[in-house]
Amino acid sequence: MLFKLGPRVCLRRHITKYQGNCPEPYTRCGEGGGEAKNLPSYPGPNKMRDCYCTVNLDQEEVFRTKIVEKSLCPFYGEDFYCEIPRSFRHLSFYIFDRDVFRRDSIIGKVAIQKEDLQSYHNRDTWFQLQHVDADSEVQGKVHLELRLSEVITDTGVVCHKLAARIFECQGLPIVNGQCDPYATVTLAGPFRSEAKKTKVKKKTNNPHFDEVFYFEVTRPCSYSKKSHFDFEEEDVDKLEIRVDLWNASNLKFGDEFLGELRIPLKVLRHSSSYEAWYFLQPRDNGSKSLKPDDLGSLRLNVVYTEDHVFSSEYYSPLRDLLLKSADVEPVSASAAHILGEVCRDKQEAAIPLVRLLLHYGRVVPFISAIASAEVKRTQDPNTIFRGNSLTSKCIDETMKLAGMHYLHVTLKPTIEEICQSHKSCEIDPVKLKDGENLENNMESLRQYVDRIFTVITKSGVSCPTVMCDIFFSLREAAAKRFQDDLDVRYTAVSSFIFLRFFAPAILSPNLFQLTPHHTDPQTSRTLTLISKTIQTLGSLSKSKSASFKESYMATFYEFFNEQKYADAVKNFLDLISSSGRRDPKSIEQPILLKEGFMIKRAQGRKRFGMKNFKKRWFRLTNHEFTYQKSKGDQPLCSIPIENILAVERLEEESFRMKNMFQVIQPERALYIQANNCVEAKDWIDILTKVSQCNQKRLTVYHPSAYLNGHWLCCRASSDTAAGCTPCTGGLPANIQLDIDGDRETERIYSLFNLYMGKLEKMQEACGSKSVYDGPEQEEYSTFIIDDPQETYKTLKQVIAGVGTLEQEHAQYRRDKFKKTRYGSQEHPIGDKSFQNYIRQQSEISTHSI
């Protein structure tokens, strides 16, 4: 799912992957550039606020923007993208204000229900900020059973007892870093309120209570021998069971409310027992006096995808059609090219196409084919690959996937130094601050540009092979098309490697994970000036100084007018666009891949001692995985990458802690708790990637910990016992990318299905071009159709393949509709998305009848 907000959010909703004929759902999400406006002023003389925004899955924070200081209309301009690793009910955005004492107070929130995300898909929307009330901040679900029984007392009187059994709760929120939940169960009516309380469960947000509470229910009617007690209507309407969840707190403000549910006893009218899962609901404590517009508003652009993926054989016809696209003559008649023609946005088509083709090793021939076709249509060598064509978007996506490690190896050390040194490099005389020297700033900026230019032009040996092969095809196609222009073979490549790869990463390093957060304004300005200069150096423009609009940039660029810079660029471009060159020699300098605080459990390297949990600073490089007490300290433990045998999630039952994973080594496993579910997934993914080629990787592992002399999962007593569960799927051998080919084919099917009207319109265009040899109709002019007959043939196959998959999805939905029970663990009572689904399926069934 992708959302652009004050920050920009991008979400890709979980996919369902069907095993056999049952699909499994996947979700992706993200967020990007936006703003808030008309926030309430601060109650002081300044009136301005220092605000930031958080992105939350329910109440779990997964992303936080920079702080925008002294503004009531903050603009964030940050991107966030993630795979959603769990189910959720709301996607929420909170605006916080940080005061001079660094205390954070909530201004307001925007909460979008999961079932409403599609209605805001990929469009800018202003949302009114809503008041945040502790009683309305709820998440989680409860498993409850009610049972009515008739009991004869010692005196022979018949009474009727209600047994309320609370089994467990799942997904409760963590409040102030901890969750010690308990429940109160109340039988309430007009003239009575009898409450009972469970035990407090320490340090878990998935408590297992399994407690039964009995309530005596008095009745005005006489004892009757029936299979169940027959309520009188007036009693049914007046009695209810209320379950309240609380977090036991030591704070003076008392325990925190986590949610409630209310069940009228009329559910027992037709049966003496009733058992179901319920979503917790907010407490109804009256309407708020604040108007929604009193708090301001927030602009978001949410892109959310939820795909349901069948097993591989279902996709064979459509997948085979896509994979042979590079071999179709002309390539414009291929299925992959047609996808780019019908999608509203080329990027929408490029993302799943590139991932699918990379997975099956077909991305280079396809990009070579569409690049060659585009070059043939280009009239001016100065505009080659400058548009947002399918070729450009596919190459961008390939560089993003295959080149991220290369980008980090090349740029990250220098970018980190620039961020830490905090030197002023402002060269615009108008923007100079008091006490700054223009010449000193120019010299500092020149040194930074020189360093980054040098590391880029000397990095050719590290450029990924797949990128080099694509650049070779671009170079050859451009040189063949414009034989009189000797520089076009360079500009065709530099327009991607400099303009679309290095320059954007320098300009916005946080978007490429080169920095953990948005840079401060001064550093951001320095990086902007560096990016402009590097982009111009790489373009090999003949009149470089004239290419700058600002006179101060033209003056600064005089430092780089020497021929050695142009020669270095050409040598670099020659190296990365030469097919079959070099026996790659990896750079052995350790490259920092990820770092941050997490909590680890003692590994038991000492025979005696406490196995306690401690907060440590973790660092992962391409050589080792280490942790130390604080950032910059000497490592307390170092694990060579070759010693990592598997990286897997750890079941919560092991230590009653969420977001835990294990790094398995030959002698022991290191148990680690991340700060949230997204961060846990990021660490697992990157650790898996760097250790993927280890020869001794495990195929089975223990999903739970070894405690008290046995493994909790399989009860085996030996700590060296072989694992009891298969390791999760490894990464494909090709360029070590975690790509699911079936998932990407499902996404492509969804796009074809979404744009079915355009596919049919394209068929009409093929018929029109075949029959009429005259000017084409305006409505068909947007399609590239070089061979109408071949294109029509492919379109027919695409439409047939999409239709077959749609029938499979429809059949699955019908089967699911018949089998799914409302009130089950998967679909608790209060699940609005399932209620909507039930209503839609009922309407479909009625329509079919």
Coordinates of N, CA and C in Angstrom, one line a residue, residues 153-296:
T153 N -30.8 -26.2 43.8 CA -30.1 -26.0 45.0 C -30.5 -27.0 46.1
D154 N -29.8 -26.9 47.2 CA -30.0 -27.9 48.3 C -31.5 -27.8 48.8
T155 N -32.1 -26.6 48.7 CA -33.4 -26.5 49.1 C -34.5 -26.8 48.1
G156 N -34.0 -27.3 46.9 CA -34.9 -27.7 45.9 C -35.4 -26.6 45.0
V157 N -34.8 -25.4 45.2 CA -35.2 -24.3 44.3 C -34.4 -24.4 43.0
V158 N -35.1 -24.1 41.9 CA -34.4 -24.1 40.6 C -33.9 -22.7 40.4
C159 N -32.6 -22.6 40.1 CA -32.0 -21.3 39.7 C -31.3 -21.5 38.4
H160 N -31.0 -20.4 37.8 CA -30.4 -20.4 36.4 C -29.1 -19.6 36.5
K161 N -28.0 -20.3 36.2 CA -26.7 -19.7 36.3 C -26.2 -19.4 34.9
L162 N -25.5 -18.3 34.8 CA -24.8 -17.9 33.5 C -23.3 -18.1 33.7
A163 N -22.7 -18.9 32.9 CA -21.2 -19.1 33.0 C -20.6 -18.3 31.8
A164 N -19.8 -17.3 32.2 CA -19.1 -16.5 31.2 C -17.6 -16.9 31.2
R165 N -17.1 -17.5 30.1 CA -15.7 -18.0 30.1 C -15.0 -17.2 29.1
I166 N -13.9 -16.5 29.6 CA -13.0 -15.7 28.7 C -11.8 -16.5 28.5
F167 N -11.6 -17.0 27.3 CA -10.5 -17.8 26.9 C -9.2 -17.0 26.8
E168 N -9.2 -16.1 25.8 CA -7.9 -15.4 25.5 C -8.2 -14.1 24.8
C169 N -7.2 -13.3 24.7 CA -7.2 -12.1 23.8 C -6.0 -12.1 22.9
Q170 N -6.1 -11.4 21.8 CA -5.0 -11.4 20.8 C -4.9 -9.9 20.3
G171 N -3.6 -9.5 20.1 CA -3.3 -8.2 19.5 C -3.7 -7.0 20.3
L172 N -3.6 -7.1 21.6 CA -3.9 -5.9 22.5 C -2.8 -4.9 22.3
P173 N -3.0 -3.6 22.4 CA -2.0 -2.6 22.2 C -1.0 -2.6 23.4
I174 N 0.2 -2.2 23.0 CA 1.3 -2.0 24.1 C 1.3 -0.6 24.5
V175 N 1.0 -0.3 25.8 CA 0.9 1.0 26.3 C 2.1 1.4 27.1
N176 N 2.8 2.5 26.6 CA 4.0 3.0 27.3 C 5.0 1.9 27.5
G177 N 5.2 1.1 26.4 CA 6.2 0.1 26.4 C 5.9 -1.2 27.1
Q178 N 4.7 -1.4 27.7 CA 4.3 -2.6 28.3 C 2.9 -2.9 28.2
C179 N 2.5 -4.2 28.5 CA 1.1 -4.6 28.5 C 0.9 -5.7 29.5
D180 N 0.2 -5.3 30.6 CA -0.1 -6.2 31.7 C -1.6 -6.3 31.8
P181 N -2.3 -7.0 30.9 CA -3.7 -6.9 30.8 C -4.5 -7.8 31.8
Y182 N -5.7 -7.3 32.1 CA -6.7 -8.1 32.8 C -8.1 -7.7 32.3
A183 N -9.1 -8.6 32.6 CA -10.4 -8.3 32.1 C -11.4 -8.2 33.2
T184 N -12.4 -7.4 33.1 CA -13.5 -7.4 34.0 C -14.8 -7.9 33.2
V185 N -15.5 -8.8 33.8 CA -16.7 -9.4 33.2 C -17.9 -8.9 34.0
T186 N -18.9 -8.2 33.4 CA -20.0 -7.7 34.2 C -21.3 -8.1 33.6
L187 N -22.2 -8.6 34.5 CA -23.6 -8.9 34.1 C -24.4 -7.6 34.5
A188 N -24.9 -6.9 33.5 CA -25.5 -5.6 33.7 C -27.0 -5.7 33.2
G189 N -27.8 -5.0 34.0 CA -29.2 -4.8 33.7 C -29.7 -3.5 34.3
P190 N -31.0 -3.2 34.2 CA -31.6 -2.0 34.7 C -31.4 -1.9 36.2
F191 N -31.5 -3.0 37.0 CA -31.5 -3.0 38.4 C -30.3 -3.7 39.0
R192 N -29.3 -4.1 38.2 CA -28.2 -4.8 38.7 C -26.9 -4.6 37.9
S193 N -25.8 -4.7 38.6 CA -24.5 -4.7 37.9 C -23.5 -5.4 38.7
E194 N -23.2 -6.6 38.3 CA -22.3 -7.5 39.1 C -21.1 -7.8 38.3
A195 N -19.9 -7.4 38.8 CA -18.7 -7.4 38.0 C -17.7 -8.4 38.7
K196 N -16.9 -9.1 37.9 CA -15.8 -10.0 38.3 C -14.6 -9.7 37.5
K197 N -13.5 -10.1 38.0 CA -12.2 -9.7 37.4 C -11.3 -10.9 37.3
T198 N -10.5 -11.0 36.1 CA -9.5 -12.0 35.9 C -8.2 -11.7 36.6
K199 N -7.3 -12.6 36.6 CA -6.0 -12.3 37.1 C -5.2 -11.4 36.0
V200 N -4.3 -10.7 36.5 CA -3.4 -9.9 35.6 C -2.4 -10.8 35.0
K201 N -2.3 -10.7 33.6 CA -1.2 -11.4 32.9 C -0.1 -10.5 32.6
K202 N 1.1 -10.8 33.0 CA 2.2 -9.9 32.9 C 2.9 -10.0 31.6
K203 N 3.3 -8.8 31.0 CA 4.2 -8.7 29.9 C 3.7 -9.5 28.7
T204 N 2.5 -9.4 28.3 CA 2.0 -10.0 27.1 C 0.8 -9.2 26.5
N205 N 0.7 -9.1 25.2 CA -0.5 -8.5 24.6 C -1.3 -9.6 24.0
N206 N -1.0 -10.9 24.3 CA -1.8 -12.0 23.8 C -2.1 -12.9 25.0
P207 N -2.9 -12.4 26.0 CA -3.0 -13.1 27.3 C -4.0 -14.3 27.1
H208 N -3.6 -15.4 27.8 CA -4.5 -16.6 27.9 C -5.1 -16.6 29.3
F209 N -6.3 -16.3 29.5 CA -7.0 -16.2 30.8 C -7.6 -17.6 31.1
D210 N -8.5 -18.1 30.3 CA -9.2 -19.3 30.5 C -9.8 -19.4 31.9
E211 N -10.6 -18.3 32.2 CA -11.2 -18.2 33.5 C -12.8 -18.2 33.3
V212 N -13.5 -18.8 34.2 CA -15.0 -18.9 34.1 C -15.6 -18.1 35.3
F213 N -16.6 -17.3 35.0 CA -17.3 -16.6 36.0 C -18.8 -16.9 36.0
Y214 N -19.3 -17.1 37.2 CA -20.7 -17.6 37.3 C -21.6 -16.4 37.8
F215 N -22.7 -16.2 37.2 CA -23.7 -15.2 37.6 C -25.0 -15.9 37.8
E216 N -25.7 -15.6 38.9 CA -27.0 -16.2 39.1 C -28.0 -15.3 38.4
V217 N -28.9 -15.9 37.6 CA -29.9 -15.2 36.8 C -31.2 -15.6 37.4
T218 N -31.9 -14.7 38.0 CA -33.3 -14.9 38.6 C -34.3 -14.7 37.5
R219 N -35.4 -15.5 37.6 CA -36.4 -15.4 36.6 C -37.8 -15.4 37.2
P220 N -38.7 -14.6 36.6 CA -40.1 -14.6 37.1 C -40.9 -15.8 36.7
C221 N -40.4 -16.6 35.8 CA -41.2 -17.8 35.3 C -40.8 -19.0 36.1
S222 N -41.6 -20.1 36.1 CA -41.3 -21.3 36.8 C -40.3 -22.2 36.1
Y223 N -39.8 -23.2 36.8 CA -38.9 -24.2 36.2 C -39.6 -25.0 35.1
S224 N -38.9 -25.1 34.0 CA -39.5 -25.9 32.9 C -38.4 -26.8 32.3
K225 N -38.8 -28.1 32.1 CA -37.8 -29.0 31.6 C -37.7 -28.9 30.1
K226 N -36.7 -28.0 29.7 CA -36.4 -27.8 28.2 C -34.9 -28.0 28.0
S227 N -34.6 -28.1 26.8 CA -33.2 -28.2 26.4 C -32.4 -27.0 26.8
H228 N -33.1 -25.9 26.9 CA -32.4 -24.7 27.3 C -33.4 -23.8 28.1
F229 N -32.9 -22.8 28.7 CA -33.8 -22.0 29.5 C -34.4 -21.0 28.6
D230 N -35.7 -20.9 28.7 CA -36.5 -20.0 27.8 C -36.6 -18.6 28.4
F231 N -35.9 -17.7 27.8 CA -36.0 -16.4 28.3 C -37.3 -15.7 28.1
E232 N -37.7 -14.9 29.0 CA -38.8 -14.0 28.7 C -38.3 -12.8 27.9
E233 N -39.1 -12.3 27.0 CA -38.7 -11.3 26.1 C -38.2 -10.1 26.8
E234 N -38.9 -9.7 27.9 CA -38.5 -8.5 28.6 C -37.1 -8.6 29.3
D235 N -36.8 -9.8 29.7 CA -35.5 -10.0 30.3 C -34.4 -10.0 29.3
V236 N -34.6 -10.6 28.2 CA -33.6 -10.6 27.1 C -33.2 -9.2 26.7
D237 N -34.1 -8.3 26.7 CA -33.8 -7.0 26.2 C -33.1 -6.2 27.3
K238 N -33.1 -6.6 28.5 CA -32.6 -5.8 29.6 C -31.3 -6.3 30.2
L239 N -30.8 -7.5 29.9 CA -29.6 -8.0 30.4 C -28.5 -8.1 29.3
E240 N -27.3 -7.8 29.7 CA -26.1 -8.0 28.8 C -24.9 -8.3 29.6
I241 N -24.0 -9.0 28.9 CA -22.6 -9.2 29.4 C -21.7 -8.2 28.8
R242 N -20.9 -7.5 29.7 CA -19.9 -6.6 29.2 C -18.5 -7.0 29.7
V243 N -17.6 -7.1 28.7 CA -16.2 -7.4 29.0 C -15.4 -6.2 28.7
D244 N -14.6 -5.8 29.7 CA -13.7 -4.6 29.6 C -12.3 -5.1 29.8
L245 N -11.4 -4.7 28.9 CA -10.0 -5.0 29.0 C -9.2 -3.8 29.5
W246 N -8.3 -4.1 30.4 CA -7.5 -3.0 31.1 C -6.1 -3.4 31.1
N247 N -5.2 -2.4 31.1 CA -3.8 -2.5 31.3 C -3.5 -2.1 32.7
A248 N -3.0 -3.1 33.5 CA -2.7 -2.8 34.9 C -1.5 -1.8 34.9
S249 N -1.6 -0.6 35.5 CA -0.6 0.4 35.5 C -0.2 0.8 36.9
N250 N 1.1 1.1 37.1 CA 1.5 1.6 38.4 C 1.5 3.1 38.4
L251 N 1.0 3.8 37.4 CA 0.9 5.2 37.3 C -0.2 5.7 38.2
K252 N 0.0 7.0 38.6 CA -1.0 7.5 39.5 C -2.4 7.8 38.8
F253 N -2.3 7.8 37.5 CA -3.6 8.0 36.8 C -4.5 6.8 36.7
G254 N -4.0 5.7 37.2 CA -4.9 4.5 37.1 C -4.6 3.6 35.9
D255 N -5.4 2.5 35.8 CA -5.2 1.6 34.7 C -5.8 2.1 33.4
E256 N -5.1 1.7 32.3 CA -5.6 2.2 31.0 C -6.6 1.3 30.4
F257 N -7.6 1.9 29.8 CA -8.7 1.2 29.1 C -8.2 0.7 27.8
L258 N -8.4 -0.6 27.5 CA -7.9 -1.2 26.2 C -9.1 -1.5 25.2
G259 N -10.3 -1.5 25.7 CA -11.4 -1.8 24.8 C -12.5 -2.6 25.6
E260 N -13.6 -2.7 24.9 CA -14.7 -3.4 25.6 C -15.6 -4.1 24.5
L261 N -16.4 -5.0 25.0 CA -17.5 -5.6 24.1 C -18.7 -5.8 24.9
R262 N -19.9 -5.7 24.3 CA -21.2 -5.8 25.0 C -22.0 -6.9 24.2
I263 N -22.5 -7.9 24.9 CA -23.2 -9.0 24.3 C -24.6 -9.1 25.0
P264 N -25.7 -8.8 24.3 CA -27.0 -9.0 24.9 C -27.3 -10.5 25.1
L265 N -28.0 -10.8 26.2 CA -28.2 -12.2 26.5 C -29.2 -12.9 25.5
K266 N -29.8 -12.1 24.6 CA -30.7 -12.7 23.7 C -30.0 -13.6 22.7
V267 N -28.6 -13.6 22.7 CA -27.9 -14.5 21.8 C -28.1 -15.9 22.3
L268 N -28.6 -16.1 23.6 CA -28.8 -17.4 24.1 C -30.3 -17.9 24.0
R269 N -31.0 -17.1 23.2 CA -32.4 -17.4 23.1 C -32.7 -18.8 22.4
H270 N -31.8 -19.1 21.4 CA -32.0 -20.3 20.6 C -31.1 -21.4 21.0
S271 N -30.2 -21.2 21.9 CA -29.2 -22.2 22.4 C -28.7 -21.8 23.7
S272 N -28.4 -22.8 24.5 CA -28.0 -22.6 25.9 C -26.5 -22.2 26.0
S273 N -25.8 -22.3 24.9 CA -24.4 -21.9 24.9 C -24.1 -21.1 23.6
Y274 N -23.1 -20.2 23.7 CA -22.7 -19.4 22.6 C -21.3 -19.1 22.8
E275 N -20.5 -19.3 21.7 CA -19.0 -19.1 21.7 C -18.6 -18.4 20.4
A276 N -17.8 -17.3 20.6 CA -17.4 -16.6 19.4 C -16.2 -15.7 19.7
W277 N -15.5 -15.2 18.7 CA -14.4 -14.2 18.8 C -15.1 -12.8 18.5
Y278 N -14.6 -11.8 19.2 CA -15.1 -10.5 19.1 C -14.0 -9.5 18.9
F279 N -14.1 -8.5 18.0 CA -13.2 -7.4 18.0 C -13.6 -6.4 19.2
L280 N -12.6 -6.0 19.9 CA -12.8 -5.0 20.9 C -13.3 -3.7 20.3
Q281 N -14.2 -3.0 21.0 CA -14.8 -1.7 20.5 C -14.4 -0.6 21.5
P282 N -14.5 0.6 21.0 CA -14.2 1.8 21.8 C -15.4 2.0 22.8
R283 N -15.1 2.7 23.9 CA -16.1 2.9 24.9 C -16.9 4.2 24.5
D284 N -18.2 4.1 24.6 CA -19.1 5.2 24.2 C -19.3 6.1 25.4
N285 N -18.6 7.3 25.3 CA -18.7 8.2 26.4 C -19.2 9.6 26.0
G286 N -20.1 9.6 25.0 CA -20.7 10.8 24.6 C -20.0 11.5 23.5
S287 N -20.6 12.4 22.8 CA -20.0 13.1 21.7 C -19.0 14.2 22.2
K288 N -18.0 14.5 21.4 CA -17.0 15.5 21.7 C -17.5 16.9 21.4
S289 N -17.0 17.8 22.2 CA -17.4 19.2 21.9 C -16.6 19.8 20.8
L290 N -15.4 19.3 20.6 CA -14.5 19.9 19.6 C -15.1 19.6 18.2
K291 N -15.1 20.6 17.3 CA -15.4 20.4 15.9 C -14.2 19.8 15.2
P292 N -14.5 18.9 14.2 CA -13.3 18.3 13.5 C -12.4 19.3 12.9
D293 N -12.9 20.5 12.4 CA -12.0 21.4 11.7 C -11.2 22.3 12.7
D294 N -11.5 22.1 14.0 CA -10.7 22.9 15.0 C -9.3 22.4 15.1
L295 N -9.0 21.2 14.6 CA -7.7 20.6 14.7 C -6.8 20.6 13.5
G296 N -7.4 21.2 12.3 CA -6.6 21.2 11.1 C -6.9 20.0 10.3

